[in-house]
């Protein structure tokens, strides 16, 4: 063998070795890349699975929130389209008679309740203010109360209590058309006066609404003491008495003031 033939053979061997090494390297890299791809794919699948689970849980929570919200809405008394009588009686049984809400009480029951007192309706004095009969008077109470979302029986019975069945005799006089002692503080202070019966009734109802809720008034405010009330401090009739109100707020200081009104309402509702 000649020397140059030997060199060629040697070069060929080294070239084959080099190619073999390169091939091994390429195969190794390719194999590792496959592993990395598998790991990346697996990680991606894990992330996707977690995202899917999170989305599913979120959907469940949203559905639960909707259901809970509906239940809360029903419990808050906004299901007034259902039987008002059943709802009212349930509240009375719990000892909390709400000032706001729909009512099953009728104008006729209010008229009969007044007549059951045996007192004479002061048609001369109240006629000058636009209510010449008990029927007209009760209708005004009903309409004004419904306009503000106040239960008519609450305002009407409060008036019967405050005025002694429209006979007055306290610091305020019947000519003031002040039916619930607005502005009377005792010691001969006559309190507020209004131009007619309807305005006096509206002022009382707006004052009741101020105690019962933070909602704004529906009609133009005629109660000049509206701004002084802590809004929503007495949502229940029972809490109109300062002694029974959890925070010490209230319409009057007399013992069991609100409870006595609820008792009178119960008697009114017995009228057929």
Coordinates of C-alpha atoms in Angstrom, one line a residue:
X1 CA 0.0 0.0 0.0
X2 CA 1.3 3.4 -0.9
X3 CA 1.5 6.2 1.6
X4 CA -1.0 8.3 -0.1
X5 CA -3.5 5.4 -0.2
X6 CA -3.0 5.0 3.5
X7 CA -3.7 8.6 4.1
X8 CA -6.9 8.4 2.1
X9 CA -8.0 5.3 4.0
X10 CA -7.2 7.1 7.3
X11 CA -9.1 10.2 6.3
X12 CA -12.1 8.1 5.3
X13 CA -12.1 6.4 8.7
X14 CA -11.9 9.7 10.5
X15 CA -14.7 11.2 8.3
X16 CA -16.9 8.2 9.1
X17 CA -16.2 8.6 12.8
X18 CA -17.1 12.3 12.5
X19 CA -20.3 11.7 10.7
X20 CA -21.2 9.0 13.3
X21 CA -20.6 11.5 16.1
X22 CA -22.7 14.1 14.3
X23 CA -25.5 11.6 13.7
X24 CA -25.5 10.6 17.4
X25 CA -25.7 14.3 18.4
X26 CA -28.5 15.0 16.0
X27 CA -30.5 12.0 17.2
X28 CA -29.9 13.0 20.8
X29 CA -31.0 16.6 20.2
X30 CA -34.1 15.4 18.4
X31 CA -34.9 13.0 21.2
X32 CA -34.5 15.7 23.8
X33 CA -36.6 18.1 21.8
X34 CA -39.3 15.4 21.7
X35 CA -39.2 15.2 25.5
X36 CA -39.4 18.9 25.8
X37 CA -42.3 19.0 23.4
X38 CA -44.0 16.4 25.5
X39 CA -43.4 18.3 28.7
X40 CA -44.6 21.5 27.1
X41 CA -47.7 19.8 25.8
X42 CA -48.4 18.3 29.2
X43 CA -47.9 21.6 30.9
X44 CA -50.2 23.3 28.4
X45 CA -52.8 20.6 29.0
X46 CA -52.6 21.1 32.8
X47 CA -53.1 24.9 32.4
X48 CA -56.0 24.4 30.1
X49 CA -57.6 21.9 32.5
X50 CA -57.2 24.4 35.4
X51 CA -58.7 27.2 33.3
X52 CA -61.6 25.0 32.3
X53 CA -62.2 24.1 36.0
X54 CA -62.0 27.7 37.1
X55 CA -64.5 28.7 34.4
X56 CA -66.8 25.9 35.5
X57 CA -66.6 27.0 39.1
X58 CA -67.2 30.6 38.2
X59 CA -70.3 29.7 36.2
X60 CA -71.5 27.7 39.3
X61 CA -70.9 30.7 41.5
X62 CA -72.7 33.1 39.1
X63 CA -75.7 30.8 39.0
X64 CA -75.7 30.5 42.8
X65 CA -75.5 34.3 43.1
X66 CA -78.5 34.7 40.8
X67 CA -80.5 32.2 42.8
X68 CA -79.5 33.9 46.1
X69 CA -80.3 37.3 44.7
X70 CA -83.8 36.1 43.7
X71 CA -84.3 34.6 47.1
X72 CA -83.2 37.9 48.8
X73 CA -85.4 39.9 46.6
X74 CA -88.4 37.8 47.6
X75 CA -87.5 37.9 51.2
X76 CA -87.2 41.7 51.2
X77 CA -90.9 42.1 50.4
X78 CA -90.5 42.9 46.7
X79 CA -92.9 40.0 45.9
X80 CA -95.9 42.2 46.3
X81 CA -97.5 40.9 43.2
X82 CA -98.4 37.8 45.4
X83 CA -101.0 37.8 48.1
X84 CA -100.7 41.0 50.1
X85 CA -102.8 39.7 52.9
X86 CA -100.6 36.7 53.4
X87 CA -97.5 38.8 53.4
X88 CA -98.9 41.3 55.8
X89 CA -100.1 38.7 58.3
X90 CA -96.7 37.0 58.2
X91 CA -95.0 40.2 59.1
X92 CA -97.4 40.9 61.9
X93 CA -96.8 37.5 63.3
X94 CA -93.1 38.3 63.5
X95 CA -93.9 41.5 65.4
X96 CA -92.7 43.8 62.7
X97 CA -95.3 45.7 60.7
X98 CA -93.6 47.5 57.8
X99 CA -94.6 51.1 57.0
X100 CA -93.8 50.7 53.3
X101 CA -95.5 48.3 51.0
X102 CA -98.7 47.3 49.3
X103 CA -101.8 46.7 51.5
X104 CA -105.0 44.8 51.3
X105 CA -106.8 47.4 53.4
X106 CA -109.6 49.2 51.5
X107 CA -111.1 52.7 51.7
X108 CA -114.4 51.1 52.9
X109 CA -112.6 49.5 55.8
X110 CA -111.1 52.8 56.8
X111 CA -114.5 54.4 56.7
X112 CA -116.1 51.7 58.8
X113 CA -113.2 51.8 61.3
X114 CA -113.8 55.5 61.9
X115 CA -117.5 55.0 62.2
X116 CA -117.0 52.2 64.7
X117 CA -115.5 54.8 67.1
X118 CA -118.9 56.5 67.5
X119 CA -117.3 59.9 66.9
X120 CA -118.9 62.4 64.5
X121 CA -116.9 63.4 61.4
X122 CA -116.1 67.1 61.6
X123 CA -117.4 67.9 58.1
X124 CA -117.7 71.6 58.6
X125 CA -114.0 72.2 59.6
X126 CA -112.5 69.6 57.2
X127 CA -114.9 70.5 54.5
X128 CA -113.2 73.9 54.3
X129 CA -110.0 72.0 53.5
X130 CA -111.6 69.9 50.7
X131 CA -112.8 66.8 52.6
X132 CA -116.5 67.3 53.5
X133 CA -117.1 63.6 54.3
X134 CA -115.3 60.7 55.9
X135 CA -115.4 58.9 52.6
X136 CA -113.5 61.7 50.9
X137 CA -111.1 62.0 53.8
X138 CA -110.2 58.3 53.7
X139 CA -109.9 58.3 49.9
X140 CA -107.3 61.1 50.2
X141 CA -105.3 59.1 52.7
X142 CA -105.4 56.0 50.5
X143 CA -104.3 57.9 47.3
X144 CA -101.6 59.9 49.0
X145 CA -100.2 56.8 50.8
X146 CA -100.1 54.6 47.7
X147 CA -98.4 57.4 45.7
X148 CA -95.4 57.3 48.1
X149 CA -95.5 53.5 48.7
X150 CA -96.7 53.8 52.3
X151 CA -99.3 51.5 53.6
X152 CA -102.5 53.5 53.9
X153 CA -103.6 52.0 57.2
X154 CA -100.5 53.1 58.9
X155 CA -100.9 56.8 58.2
X156 CA -104.7 56.7 58.7
X157 CA -104.6 54.9 62.1
X158 CA -101.8 57.2 63.3
X159 CA -104.1 60.1 62.6
X160 CA -106.9 58.5 64.6
X161 CA -104.5 58.1 67.5
X162 CA -102.9 61.5 67.3
X163 CA -106.1 63.5 66.9
X164 CA -108.5 61.4 69.0
X165 CA -110.6 60.4 66.0
X166 CA -110.4 63.9 64.5
X167 CA -111.7 65.5 67.7
X168 CA -108.4 67.2 68.5
X169 CA -108.1 68.8 71.9
X170 CA -104.3 69.0 72.1
X171 CA -101.8 71.8 71.1
X172 CA -102.8 71.7 67.4
X173 CA -106.2 72.7 66.2
X174 CA -108.3 71.1 63.4
X175 CA -108.0 74.2 61.3
X176 CA -104.3 73.6 60.9
X177 CA -104.9 70.4 58.9
X178 CA -102.1 68.9 60.8
X179 CA -103.1 65.3 61.4
X180 CA -100.1 63.8 63.2
X181 CA -98.7 66.5 65.4
X182 CA -95.9 67.6 63.0
X183 CA -93.9 70.3 64.7
X184 CA -95.7 70.0 68.0
X185 CA -93.2 69.7 70.9
X186 CA -95.5 70.2 73.9
X187 CA -95.9 73.3 76.1
X188 CA -98.6 74.8 73.8
X189 CA -96.5 74.7 70.6
X190 CA -99.1 74.3 67.9
X191 CA -96.9 72.9 65.3
X192 CA -97.2 73.1 61.5
X193 CA -100.2 74.4 59.5
X194 CA -101.2 73.4 56.0
X195 CA -103.4 75.1 53.4
X196 CA -105.8 72.2 53.0
X197 CA -106.5 68.6 54.0
X198 CA -104.7 67.0 51.1
X199 CA -101.5 68.9 51.8
X200 CA -101.6 68.0 55.5
X201 CA -102.1 64.4 54.7
X202 CA -99.3 64.4 52.2
X203 CA -96.9 66.0 54.7
X204 CA -97.7 63.3 57.3
X205 CA -97.2 60.5 54.8
X206 CA -93.9 62.0 53.5
X207 CA -92.7 62.3 57.1
X208 CA -93.6 58.6 57.7
X209 CA -91.7 57.7 54.5
X210 CA -88.6 59.6 55.8
X211 CA -88.6 57.4 58.9
X212 CA -89.3 54.2 56.9
X213 CA -86.8 54.3 54.1
X214 CA -83.9 56.0 52.4
X215 CA -85.8 56.1 49.1
X216 CA -86.6 59.6 47.7
X217 CA -90.0 61.1 47.6
X218 CA -92.3 60.5 44.6
X219 CA -94.3 63.7 44.9
X220 CA -93.1 67.2 45.6
X221 CA -92.0 67.6 49.2
X222 CA -94.5 69.5 51.4
X223 CA -93.1 68.3 54.7
X224 CA -90.8 71.1 55.8
X225 CA -89.4 68.8 58.5
X226 CA -88.5 66.0 56.1
X227 CA -84.8 66.9 56.0
X228 CA -84.5 66.6 59.8
X229 CA -85.4 62.9 59.9
X230 CA -82.6 60.3 59.9
X231 CA -83.8 58.4 56.8
X232 CA -84.7 54.7 57.2
X233 CA -84.3 54.7 61.0
X234 CA -87.8 53.2 61.6
X235 CA -88.9 50.9 58.8
X236 CA -91.5 49.2 61.1
X237 CA -94.5 50.8 62.8
X238 CA -93.3 49.5 66.2
X239 CA -90.1 51.5 65.9
X240 CA -91.9 54.8 65.6
X241 CA -91.8 54.8 69.4
X242 CA -88.5 56.1 70.6
X243 CA -88.5 53.8 73.6
X244 CA -88.9 50.8 71.3
X245 CA -86.5 51.9 68.5
X246 CA -83.2 50.1 68.6
X247 CA -81.3 53.3 67.9
X248 CA -83.5 55.6 70.0
X249 CA -85.0 57.4 67.0
X250 CA -88.8 57.6 66.5
X251 CA -91.8 59.8 66.0
X252 CA -93.0 60.0 69.6
X253 CA -91.7 59.4 73.1
X254 CA -94.8 57.7 74.5
X255 CA -94.5 54.2 75.8
X256 CA -95.4 51.6 73.2
X257 CA -96.4 54.3 70.7
X258 CA -95.8 52.2 67.6
X259 CA -97.2 49.0 69.2
X260 CA -100.5 50.8 70.0
X261 CA -100.8 51.8 66.3
X262 CA -100.3 48.2 65.2
X263 CA -103.0 47.1 67.6
X264 CA -105.4 49.6 66.1
X265 CA -104.5 48.4 62.6
X266 CA -105.4 44.9 63.6
X267 CA -108.8 46.1 64.6
X268 CA -109.2 48.1 61.4
X269 CA -108.5 45.0 59.4
X270 CA -111.3 43.1 61.1
X271 CA -113.7 45.4 59.4
X272 CA -115.6 43.7 56.6

